[in-house]
PDB file of C-alpha atoms and ligand atoms in Angstrom:
ATOM      1  CA  UNK A   1      -8.836  40.059   9.498  1.00  0.00           C
ATOM      2  CA  UNK A   2      -9.532  36.398   8.976  1.00  0.00           C
ATOM      3  CA  UNK A   3     -11.854  34.745  11.420  1.00  0.00           C
ATOM      4  CA  UNK A   4     -10.087  32.553  13.928  1.00  0.00           C
ATOM      5  CA  UNK A   5     -11.143  28.923  13.940  1.00  0.00           C
ATOM      6  CA  UNK A   6     -13.166  28.208  17.043  1.00  0.00           C
ATOM      7  CA  UNK A   7     -12.886  24.816  18.706  1.00  0.00           C
ATOM      8  CA  UNK A   8     -16.078  23.444  20.156  1.00  0.00           C
ATOM      9  CA  UNK A   9     -16.010  21.510  23.405  1.00  0.00           C
ATOM     10  CA  UNK A  10     -17.310  17.959  23.230  1.00  0.00           C
ATOM     11  CA  UNK A  11     -17.544  15.170  25.758  1.00  0.00           C
ATOM     12  CA  UNK A  12     -14.624  12.769  25.948  1.00  0.00           C
ATOM     13  CA  UNK A  13     -17.075   9.964  25.211  1.00  0.00           C
ATOM     14  CA  UNK A  14     -18.819  11.619  22.272  1.00  0.00           C
ATOM     15  CA  UNK A  15     -17.239   9.131  19.891  1.00  0.00           C
ATOM     16  CA  UNK A  16     -18.352   6.036  21.820  1.00  0.00           C
ATOM     17  CA  UNK A  17     -22.040   6.049  20.990  1.00  0.00           C
ATOM     18  CA  UNK A  18     -24.007   5.862  17.783  1.00  0.00           C
ATOM     19  CA  UNK A  19     -23.463   8.195  14.853  1.00  0.00           C
ATOM     20  CA  UNK A  20     -26.023   9.585  12.484  1.00  0.00           C
ATOM     21  CA  UNK A  21     -23.892   9.164   9.338  1.00  0.00           C
ATOM     22  CA  UNK A  22     -21.837   6.025  10.005  1.00  0.00           C
ATOM     23  CA  UNK A  23     -22.374   2.570  11.466  1.00  0.00           C
ATOM     24  CA  UNK A  24     -19.330   0.624  12.700  1.00  0.00           C
ATOM     25  CA  UNK A  25     -19.810  -3.134  12.997  1.00  0.00           C
ATOM     26  CA  UNK A  26     -17.144  -5.618  14.066  1.00  0.00           C
ATOM     27  CA  UNK A  27     -17.226  -8.284  11.338  1.00  0.00           C
ATOM     28  CA  UNK A  28     -17.914 -11.909  12.357  1.00  0.00           C
ATOM     29  CA  UNK A  29     -15.030 -14.391  12.388  1.00  0.00           C
ATOM     30  CA  UNK A  30     -13.729 -15.351   8.956  1.00  0.00           C
ATOM     31  CA  UNK A  31     -10.978 -17.528   7.540  1.00  0.00           C
ATOM     32  CA  UNK A  32      -8.168 -15.749   5.738  1.00  0.00           C
ATOM     33  CA  UNK A  33      -5.231 -16.698   3.573  1.00  0.00           C
ATOM     34  CA  UNK A  34      -2.127 -14.680   2.798  1.00  0.00           C
ATOM     35  CA  UNK A  35      -1.341 -16.007  -0.652  1.00  0.00           C
ATOM     36  CA  UNK A  36       1.798 -15.525  -2.759  1.00  0.00           C
ATOM     37  CA  UNK A  37       2.023 -17.116  -6.204  1.00  0.00           C
ATOM     38  CA  UNK A  38       3.487 -16.661  -9.668  1.00  0.00           C
ATOM     39  CA  UNK A  39       1.400 -16.158 -12.793  1.00  0.00           C
ATOM     40  CA  UNK A  40       1.624 -19.831 -13.830  1.00  0.00           C
ATOM     41  CA  UNK A  41      -0.037 -20.962 -10.575  1.00  0.00           C
ATOM     42  CA  UNK A  42      -3.061 -18.680 -10.906  1.00  0.00           C
ATOM     43  CA  UNK A  43      -5.382 -20.861 -13.023  1.00  0.00           C
ATOM     44  CA  UNK A  44      -4.890 -23.858 -10.696  1.00  0.00           C
ATOM     45  CA  UNK A  45      -5.274 -21.812  -7.519  1.00  0.00           C
ATOM     46  CA  UNK A  46      -8.328 -19.981  -8.856  1.00  0.00           C
ATOM     47  CA  UNK A  47      -9.985 -23.305  -9.718  1.00  0.00           C
ATOM     48  CA  UNK A  48      -9.244 -24.803  -6.297  1.00  0.00           C
ATOM     49  CA  UNK A  49     -10.349 -21.716  -4.375  1.00  0.00           C
ATOM     50  CA  UNK A  50     -13.454 -21.257  -6.517  1.00  0.00           C
ATOM     51  CA  UNK A  51     -12.720 -17.594  -7.068  1.00  0.00           C
ATOM     52  CA  UNK A  52     -10.644 -16.057  -9.868  1.00  0.00           C
ATOM     53  CA  UNK A  53      -7.561 -14.366  -8.433  1.00  0.00           C
ATOM     54  CA  UNK A  54      -7.550 -10.842  -9.908  1.00  0.00           C
ATOM     55  CA  UNK A  55      -4.414  -9.613 -11.671  1.00  0.00           C
ATOM     56  CA  UNK A  56      -5.203  -5.895 -11.986  1.00  0.00           C
ATOM     57  CA  UNK A  57      -4.121  -3.491  -9.223  1.00  0.00           C
ATOM     58  CA  UNK A  58      -6.789  -2.492  -6.677  1.00  0.00           C
ATOM     59  CA  UNK A  59      -9.309  -5.100  -7.853  1.00  0.00           C
ATOM     60  CA  UNK A  60     -11.022  -7.992  -6.083  1.00  0.00           C
ATOM     61  CA  UNK A  61     -13.165 -10.948  -7.053  1.00  0.00           C
ATOM     62  CA  UNK A  62     -15.974 -12.504  -5.044  1.00  0.00           C
ATOM     63  CA  UNK A  63     -17.875 -15.753  -5.153  1.00  0.00           C
ATOM     64  CA  UNK A  64     -20.577 -15.861  -2.503  1.00  0.00           C
ATOM     65  CA  UNK A  65     -18.920 -15.390   0.876  1.00  0.00           C
ATOM     66  CA  UNK A  66     -15.404 -15.805  -0.523  1.00  0.00           C
ATOM     67  CA  UNK A  67     -13.335 -12.817  -1.625  1.00  0.00           C
ATOM     68  CA  UNK A  68      -9.894 -12.597  -3.296  1.00  0.00           C
ATOM     69  CA  UNK A  69      -8.210  -9.220  -2.914  1.00  0.00           C
ATOM     70  CA  UNK A  70      -5.234  -8.115  -5.061  1.00  0.00           C
ATOM     71  CA  UNK A  71      -2.591  -6.728  -2.706  1.00  0.00           C
ATOM     72  CA  UNK A  72       0.473  -6.810  -4.961  1.00  0.00           C
ATOM     73  CA  UNK A  73       1.662  -8.284  -8.288  1.00  0.00           C
ATOM     74  CA  UNK A  74       2.059 -11.740  -6.692  1.00  0.00           C
ATOM     75  CA  UNK A  75       0.118 -11.336  -3.456  1.00  0.00           C
ATOM     76  CA  UNK A  76      -3.520 -11.782  -2.470  1.00  0.00           C
ATOM     77  CA  UNK A  77      -5.626 -11.765   0.675  1.00  0.00           C
ATOM     78  CA  UNK A  78      -8.343 -14.409   0.447  1.00  0.00           C
ATOM     79  CA  UNK A  79     -11.224 -14.047   2.901  1.00  0.00           C
ATOM     80  CA  UNK A  80     -13.997 -16.558   3.487  1.00  0.00           C
ATOM     81  CA  UNK A  81     -16.839 -15.237   5.633  1.00  0.00           C
ATOM     82  CA  UNK A  82     -18.250 -18.745   6.202  1.00  0.00           C
ATOM     83  CA  UNK A  83     -14.946 -19.826   7.804  1.00  0.00           C
ATOM     84  CA  UNK A  84     -14.335 -22.492   5.152  1.00  0.00           C
ATOM     85  CA  UNK A  85     -10.951 -24.239   5.160  1.00  0.00           C
ATOM     86  CA  UNK A  86      -8.972 -22.127   2.691  1.00  0.00           C
ATOM     87  CA  UNK A  87      -5.670 -23.886   3.404  1.00  0.00           C
ATOM     88  CA  UNK A  88      -7.150 -27.202   2.319  1.00  0.00           C
ATOM     89  CA  UNK A  89      -8.512 -25.619  -0.852  1.00  0.00           C
ATOM     90  CA  UNK A  90      -5.129 -24.102  -1.746  1.00  0.00           C
ATOM     91  CA  UNK A  91      -3.326 -27.361  -1.001  1.00  0.00           C
ATOM     92  CA  UNK A  92      -5.395 -29.315  -3.542  1.00  0.00           C
ATOM     93  CA  UNK A  93      -4.396 -26.929  -6.342  1.00  0.00           C
ATOM     94  CA  UNK A  94      -1.173 -28.828  -7.015  1.00  0.00           C
ATOM     95  CA  UNK A  95       0.603 -25.555  -7.797  1.00  0.00           C
ATOM     96  CA  UNK A  96       3.758 -23.972  -6.437  1.00  0.00           C
ATOM     97  CA  UNK A  97       2.622 -21.227  -4.071  1.00  0.00           C
ATOM     98  CA  UNK A  98       2.934 -19.902  -0.539  1.00  0.00           C
ATOM     99  CA  UNK A  99      -0.186 -19.863   1.622  1.00  0.00           C
ATOM    100  CA  UNK A 100      -0.256 -18.746   5.238  1.00  0.00           C
ATOM    101  CA  UNK A 101      -3.385 -19.044   7.370  1.00  0.00           C
ATOM    102  CA  UNK A 102      -3.910 -15.548   8.843  1.00  0.00           C
ATOM    103  CA  UNK A 103      -7.523 -16.088   9.941  1.00  0.00           C
ATOM    104  CA  UNK A 104      -6.788 -14.972  13.486  1.00  0.00           C
ATOM    105  CA  UNK A 105      -4.131 -12.394  12.663  1.00  0.00           C
ATOM    106  CA  UNK A 106      -6.721 -10.038  11.201  1.00  0.00           C
ATOM    107  CA  UNK A 107     -10.028  -8.717  12.356  1.00  0.00           C
ATOM    108  CA  UNK A 108     -12.376  -6.586  10.297  1.00  0.00           C
ATOM    109  CA  UNK A 109     -14.678  -3.661  10.906  1.00  0.00           C
ATOM    110  CA  UNK A 110     -17.525  -2.986   8.496  1.00  0.00           C
ATOM    111  CA  UNK A 111     -17.972   0.750   8.015  1.00  0.00           C
ATOM    112  CA  UNK A 112     -21.271   1.733   6.424  1.00  0.00           C
ATOM    113  CA  UNK A 113     -23.499   4.741   5.908  1.00  0.00           C
ATOM    114  CA  UNK A 114     -23.336   8.002   3.996  1.00  0.00           C
ATOM    115  CA  UNK A 115     -20.356   9.146   6.110  1.00  0.00           C
ATOM    116  CA  UNK A 116     -18.294   5.949   5.612  1.00  0.00           C
ATOM    117  CA  UNK A 117     -15.858   7.612   3.174  1.00  0.00           C
ATOM    118  CA  UNK A 118     -15.302  10.550   5.522  1.00  0.00           C
ATOM    119  CA  UNK A 119     -14.794   8.268   8.538  1.00  0.00           C
ATOM    120  CA  UNK A 120     -12.097   6.254   6.723  1.00  0.00           C
ATOM    121  CA  UNK A 121     -10.506   9.316   5.154  1.00  0.00           C
ATOM    122  CA  UNK A 122     -10.051  10.756   8.650  1.00  0.00           C
ATOM    123  CA  UNK A 123      -6.961   8.536   8.804  1.00  0.00           C
ATOM    124  CA  UNK A 124      -6.442   7.203   5.269  1.00  0.00           C
ATOM    125  CA  UNK A 125      -4.911   9.260   2.435  1.00  0.00           C
ATOM    126  CA  UNK A 126      -6.466   7.336  -0.480  1.00  0.00           C
ATOM    127  CA  UNK A 127      -9.004   8.884  -2.830  1.00  0.00           C
ATOM    128  CA  UNK A 128     -12.181   6.961  -1.977  1.00  0.00           C
ATOM    129  CA  UNK A 129     -14.467   8.715  -4.463  1.00  0.00           C
ATOM    130  CA  UNK A 130     -16.527   6.206  -6.467  1.00  0.00           C
ATOM    131  CA  UNK A 131     -14.753   7.011  -9.747  1.00  0.00           C
ATOM    132  CA  UNK A 132     -11.321   6.173  -8.283  1.00  0.00           C
ATOM    133  CA  UNK A 133     -12.273   3.533  -5.720  1.00  0.00           C
ATOM    134  CA  UNK A 134     -15.402   1.833  -7.104  1.00  0.00           C
ATOM    135  CA  UNK A 135     -17.421  -0.972  -5.527  1.00  0.00           C
ATOM    136  CA  UNK A 136     -15.169  -4.054  -5.455  1.00  0.00           C
ATOM    137  CA  UNK A 137     -11.974  -1.998  -5.280  1.00  0.00           C
ATOM    138  CA  UNK A 138      -9.479  -3.014  -2.616  1.00  0.00           C
ATOM    139  CA  UNK A 139      -6.118  -1.851  -1.399  1.00  0.00           C
ATOM    140  CA  UNK A 140      -3.571  -2.268   1.298  1.00  0.00           C
ATOM    141  CA  UNK A 141      -2.987   1.197   2.684  1.00  0.00           C
ATOM    142  CA  UNK A 142      -2.459   3.168   5.864  1.00  0.00           C
ATOM    143  CA  UNK A 143      -4.971   4.338   8.473  1.00  0.00           C
ATOM    144  CA  UNK A 144      -3.506   6.674  11.057  1.00  0.00           C
ATOM    145  CA  UNK A 145      -0.462   4.804  12.313  1.00  0.00           C
ATOM    146  CA  UNK A 146      -1.406   1.322  11.202  1.00  0.00           C
ATOM    147  CA  UNK A 147      -1.646  -0.682   8.023  1.00  0.00           C
ATOM    148  CA  UNK A 148      -5.094  -1.774   6.860  1.00  0.00           C
ATOM    149  CA  UNK A 149      -6.648  -3.514   3.879  1.00  0.00           C
ATOM    150  CA  UNK A 150      -9.706  -1.770   2.486  1.00  0.00           C
ATOM    151  CA  UNK A 151     -12.448  -3.428   0.442  1.00  0.00           C
ATOM    152  CA  UNK A 152     -15.428  -1.494  -0.882  1.00  0.00           C
ATOM    153  CA  UNK A 153     -18.466  -3.750  -0.512  1.00  0.00           C
ATOM    154  CA  UNK A 154     -21.053  -1.210  -1.665  1.00  0.00           C
ATOM    155  CA  UNK A 155     -21.241   2.486  -2.471  1.00  0.00           C
ATOM    156  CA  UNK A 156     -21.552   3.328   1.215  1.00  0.00           C
ATOM    157  CA  UNK A 157     -19.974   0.214   2.792  1.00  0.00           C
ATOM    158  CA  UNK A 158     -16.330  -0.723   3.360  1.00  0.00           C
ATOM    159  CA  UNK A 159     -14.620  -3.642   5.037  1.00  0.00           C
ATOM    160  CA  UNK A 160     -11.538  -2.534   6.973  1.00  0.00           C
ATOM    161  CA  UNK A 161      -9.119  -5.365   7.777  1.00  0.00           C
ATOM    162  CA  UNK A 162      -6.376  -4.788  10.336  1.00  0.00           C
ATOM    163  CA  UNK A 163      -4.104  -6.767  12.578  1.00  0.00           C
ATOM    164  CA  UNK A 164      -5.889  -8.033  15.689  1.00  0.00           C
ATOM    165  CA  UNK A 165      -3.759  -6.138  18.218  1.00  0.00           C
ATOM    166  CA  UNK A 166      -4.291  -2.887  16.310  1.00  0.00           C
ATOM    167  CA  UNK A 167      -8.065  -3.249  16.227  1.00  0.00           C
ATOM    168  CA  UNK A 168      -8.886  -1.127  19.331  1.00  0.00           C
ATOM    169  CA  UNK A 169      -6.839   1.690  17.793  1.00  0.00           C
ATOM    170  CA  UNK A 170      -8.549   1.293  14.403  1.00  0.00           C
ATOM    171  CA  UNK A 171     -12.020   1.127  15.934  1.00  0.00           C
ATOM    172  CA  UNK A 172     -11.276   4.186  18.071  1.00  0.00           C
ATOM    173  CA  UNK A 173      -9.945   6.185  15.121  1.00  0.00           C
ATOM    174  CA  UNK A 174     -12.934   5.154  13.002  1.00  0.00           C
ATOM    175  CA  UNK A 175     -15.226   6.275  15.838  1.00  0.00           C
ATOM    176  CA  UNK A 176     -13.549   9.681  15.928  1.00  0.00           C
ATOM    177  CA  UNK A 177     -13.840   9.947  12.148  1.00  0.00           C
ATOM    178  CA  UNK A 178     -17.480   8.834  12.292  1.00  0.00           C
ATOM    179  CA  UNK A 179     -18.245  11.497  14.910  1.00  0.00           C
ATOM    180  CA  UNK A 180     -16.703  14.114  12.596  1.00  0.00           C
ATOM    181  CA  UNK A 181     -18.597  12.808   9.554  1.00  0.00           C
ATOM    182  CA  UNK A 182     -21.822  14.240  10.965  1.00  0.00           C
ATOM    183  CA  UNK A 183     -20.467  17.798  10.865  1.00  0.00           C
TER     184      UNK A 183
ATOM    185  CA  UNK B   1       0.895  15.846   0.634  1.00  0.00           C
ATOM    186  CA  UNK B   2       3.480  14.454  -1.769  1.00  0.00           C
ATOM    187  CA  UNK B   3       2.083  11.958  -4.268  1.00  0.00           C
ATOM    188  CA  UNK B   4       4.328   9.218  -5.667  1.00  0.00           C
ATOM    189  CA  UNK B   5       3.462   7.171  -8.770  1.00  0.00           C
ATOM    190  CA  UNK B   6       3.821   3.442  -8.066  1.00  0.00           C
ATOM    191  CA  UNK B   7       4.668   1.617 -11.333  1.00  0.00           C
ATOM    192  CA  UNK B   8       3.064  -1.575  -9.991  1.00  0.00           C
ATOM    193  CA  UNK B   9      -0.174  -0.043  -8.675  1.00  0.00           C
ATOM    194  CA  UNK B  10      -0.193   2.217 -11.746  1.00  0.00           C
ATOM    195  CA  UNK B  11      -1.400   5.245  -9.852  1.00  0.00           C
ATOM    196  CA  UNK B  12      -0.263   8.064  -7.600  1.00  0.00           C
ATOM    197  CA  UNK B  13      -0.413   7.354  -3.884  1.00  0.00           C
ATOM    198  CA  UNK B  14       0.366   9.350  -0.775  1.00  0.00           C
ATOM    199  CA  UNK B  15       3.973   9.425   0.411  1.00  0.00           C
ATOM    200  CA  UNK B  16       2.685   7.937   3.705  1.00  0.00           C
ATOM    201  CA  UNK B  17       2.454   4.545   1.974  1.00  0.00           C
ATOM    202  CA  UNK B  18       6.129   4.582   0.893  1.00  0.00           C
ATOM    203  CA  UNK B  19       9.613   4.155   2.351  1.00  0.00           C
ATOM    204  CA  UNK B  20      12.926   5.237   0.888  1.00  0.00           C
ATOM    205  CA  UNK B  21      15.389   2.371   0.463  1.00  0.00           C
ATOM    206  CA  UNK B  22      18.669   4.066  -0.464  1.00  0.00           C
ATOM    207  CA  UNK B  23      20.531   4.522  -3.731  1.00  0.00           C
ATOM    208  CA  UNK B  24      19.442   2.572  -6.810  1.00  0.00           C
ATOM    209  CA  UNK B  25      21.615   0.762  -9.376  1.00  0.00           C
ATOM    210  CA  UNK B  26      24.284  -0.290  -6.857  1.00  0.00           C
ATOM    211  CA  UNK B  27      25.643  -3.503  -8.320  1.00  0.00           C
ATOM    212  CA  UNK B  28      26.897  -6.146  -5.913  1.00  0.00           C
ATOM    213  CA  UNK B  29      30.324  -7.408  -7.050  1.00  0.00           C
ATOM    214  CA  UNK B  30      30.149 -10.974  -8.338  1.00  0.00           C
ATOM    215  CA  UNK B  31      33.507 -11.769  -6.683  1.00  0.00           C
ATOM    216  CA  UNK B  32      32.414 -10.430  -3.273  1.00  0.00           C
ATOM    217  CA  UNK B  33      34.680 -12.833  -1.306  1.00  0.00           C
ATOM    218  CA  UNK B  34      37.800 -11.708  -3.171  1.00  0.00           C
ATOM    219  CA  UNK B  35      37.562  -7.913  -3.076  1.00  0.00           C
ATOM    220  CA  UNK B  36      39.651  -5.824  -0.689  1.00  0.00           C
ATOM    221  CA  UNK B  37      38.277  -4.059   2.382  1.00  0.00           C
ATOM    222  CA  UNK B  38      38.587  -0.743   0.549  1.00  0.00           C
ATOM    223  CA  UNK B  39      36.613  -2.063  -2.415  1.00  0.00           C
ATOM    224  CA  UNK B  40      33.952  -3.457  -0.082  1.00  0.00           C
ATOM    225  CA  UNK B  41      33.742  -0.130   1.715  1.00  0.00           C
ATOM    226  CA  UNK B  42      33.282   1.597  -1.627  1.00  0.00           C
ATOM    227  CA  UNK B  43      30.500  -0.799  -2.653  1.00  0.00           C
ATOM    228  CA  UNK B  44      28.738  -1.072   0.700  1.00  0.00           C
ATOM    229  CA  UNK B  45      29.060   2.280   2.472  1.00  0.00           C
ATOM    230  CA  UNK B  46      30.140   5.104   0.217  1.00  0.00           C
ATOM    231  CA  UNK B  47      27.452   7.118  -1.559  1.00  0.00           C
ATOM    232  CA  UNK B  48      27.542  10.352  -3.513  1.00  0.00           C
ATOM    233  CA  UNK B  49      24.736  12.221  -1.697  1.00  0.00           C
ATOM    234  CA  UNK B  50      24.275  14.574  -4.658  1.00  0.00           C
ATOM    235  CA  UNK B  51      22.547  17.927  -4.569  1.00  0.00           C
ATOM    236  CA  UNK B  52      19.904  17.611  -7.280  1.00  0.00           C
ATOM    237  CA  UNK B  53      19.078  14.523  -9.357  1.00  0.00           C
ATOM    238  CA  UNK B  54      19.417  11.174  -7.572  1.00  0.00           C
ATOM    239  CA  UNK B  55      18.343   7.634  -8.479  1.00  0.00           C
ATOM    240  CA  UNK B  56      16.838   5.819  -5.508  1.00  0.00           C
ATOM    241  CA  UNK B  57      15.063   2.625  -4.537  1.00  0.00           C
ATOM    242  CA  UNK B  58      11.676   3.162  -2.966  1.00  0.00           C
ATOM    243  CA  UNK B  59       9.284   0.629  -1.523  1.00  0.00           C
ATOM    244  CA  UNK B  60       5.496   0.808  -1.616  1.00  0.00           C
ATOM    245  CA  UNK B  61       5.557  -0.825   1.789  1.00  0.00           C
ATOM    246  CA  UNK B  62       1.967  -0.010   2.835  1.00  0.00           C
ATOM    247  CA  UNK B  63       0.612  -0.731  -0.647  1.00  0.00           C
ATOM    248  CA  UNK B  64       1.675  -3.458  -3.051  1.00  0.00           C
ATOM    249  CA  UNK B  65       4.868  -4.068  -1.068  1.00  0.00           C
ATOM    250  CA  UNK B  66       7.094  -3.761  -4.148  1.00  0.00           C
ATOM    251  CA  UNK B  67      10.490  -2.108  -4.500  1.00  0.00           C
ATOM    252  CA  UNK B  68      10.857   0.185  -7.502  1.00  0.00           C
ATOM    253  CA  UNK B  69      13.245   2.910  -8.635  1.00  0.00           C
ATOM    254  CA  UNK B  70      12.774   6.656  -8.771  1.00  0.00           C
ATOM    255  CA  UNK B  71      14.615   9.673 -10.168  1.00  0.00           C
ATOM    256  CA  UNK B  72      14.162  12.432  -7.587  1.00  0.00           C
ATOM    257  CA  UNK B  73      15.532  15.912  -6.951  1.00  0.00           C
ATOM    258  CA  UNK B  74      17.084  16.103  -3.476  1.00  0.00           C
ATOM    259  CA  UNK B  75      16.595  19.884  -3.339  1.00  0.00           C
ATOM    260  CA  UNK B  76      12.971  20.234  -4.445  1.00  0.00           C
ATOM    261  CA  UNK B  77      11.889  16.680  -3.452  1.00  0.00           C
ATOM    262  CA  UNK B  78      10.315  16.464  -6.917  1.00  0.00           C
ATOM    263  CA  UNK B  79       9.938  12.973  -8.412  1.00  0.00           C
ATOM    264  CA  UNK B  80      10.930  13.180 -12.089  1.00  0.00           C
ATOM    265  CA  UNK B  81       9.948   9.594 -12.852  1.00  0.00           C
ATOM    266  CA  UNK B  82       9.512   6.155 -11.296  1.00  0.00           C
ATOM    267  CA  UNK B  83      10.083   2.778 -12.957  1.00  0.00           C
ATOM    268  CA  UNK B  84       9.943  -0.906 -12.110  1.00  0.00           C
ATOM    269  CA  UNK B  85      12.882  -2.681 -10.476  1.00  0.00           C
ATOM    270  CA  UNK B  86      15.124  -4.245 -13.119  1.00  0.00           C
ATOM    271  CA  UNK B  87      14.299  -1.678 -15.783  1.00  0.00           C
ATOM    272  CA  UNK B  88      17.251   0.326 -17.155  1.00  0.00           C
ATOM    273  CA  UNK B  89      18.266   3.616 -15.614  1.00  0.00           C
ATOM    274  CA  UNK B  90      16.559   6.442 -17.527  1.00  0.00           C
ATOM    275  CA  UNK B  91      18.728   8.881 -19.484  1.00  0.00           C
ATOM    276  CA  UNK B  92      19.772  11.690 -17.119  1.00  0.00           C
ATOM    277  CA  UNK B  93      20.249  14.244 -19.907  1.00  0.00           C
ATOM    278  CA  UNK B  94      16.749  13.525 -21.259  1.00  0.00           C
ATOM    279  CA  UNK B  95      15.183  13.979 -17.811  1.00  0.00           C
ATOM    280  CA  UNK B  96      16.933  17.291 -17.146  1.00  0.00           C
ATOM    281  CA  UNK B  97      16.256  18.516 -20.715  1.00  0.00           C
ATOM    282  CA  UNK B  98      12.555  17.684 -20.240  1.00  0.00           C
ATOM    283  CA  UNK B  99      12.521  19.718 -17.036  1.00  0.00           C
ATOM    284  CA  UNK B 100      14.234  22.657 -18.790  1.00  0.00           C
ATOM    285  CA  UNK B 101      11.689  22.574 -21.614  1.00  0.00           C
ATOM    286  CA  UNK B 102       8.847  22.562 -19.092  1.00  0.00           C
ATOM    287  CA  UNK B 103      10.456  25.490 -17.330  1.00  0.00           C
ATOM    288  CA  UNK B 104      10.807  27.419 -20.599  1.00  0.00           C
ATOM    289  CA  UNK B 105       7.180  26.746 -21.500  1.00  0.00           C
ATOM    290  CA  UNK B 106       6.037  28.259 -18.196  1.00  0.00           C
TER     291      UNK B 106
HETATM  292 ZN1   ZN C   1       2.350  -0.138  -5.399  1.00  0.00          ZN
END
């Protein structure tokens, strides 16, 4: 007869402390742009923003503290960790585009450590192995019940962007996943 | 978990990232203000609901956000193929023949 799985009792607050495999850090404030544009606007926008908007799925481009993440064939999330004025930069491009300042719509959690993949995969169905989701890869996807944008900053470090009001849920789910990553 | 190939992301993703968006290749009449109530009903409400092969719109809502089309089997839930919005409807006979050949090879 097959062995029955045995649940182990753990404290209700187990997932609120530190974890051996994963570190969760709320990211500092950043400015963010939800950008929609056609192919003909890309050279102008890239020049104004100082970062080349990527055109391949699941890729990003970075220039210092500024990151441009491909979300869809005509959609990008631009993040500036130094809180620079991205709207002003887009405006000077002289191109036809749609830019919405979403700096305060999103917050981000930086997930790092050897268990980072496991913590995120506790609620996200994407293949995060390095061959499929290399450093610099990004994607809008799902985490538990909410939508997130993932960016791989390093082999063992991810930036998880989510809507502000969903952030306690995301941080809680990541904590649960991080607690499991040690097992 | 069911994996669906998004023609815009160019890879298979979990079904959790997608939403069904009804039948594909429904053409809106160009003379919409002139058609009768019966014709509007036919265009707007009435669908075949076939058992087997169906052409549907799907949206990669928690991914690239794009609508695309898919040929799916309503019995097995198998996706035969997906293709970008605006591309022509694939040949039904060719799809089913391909499936038969695969079956025979098994
Ligand atoms: Zn997609």
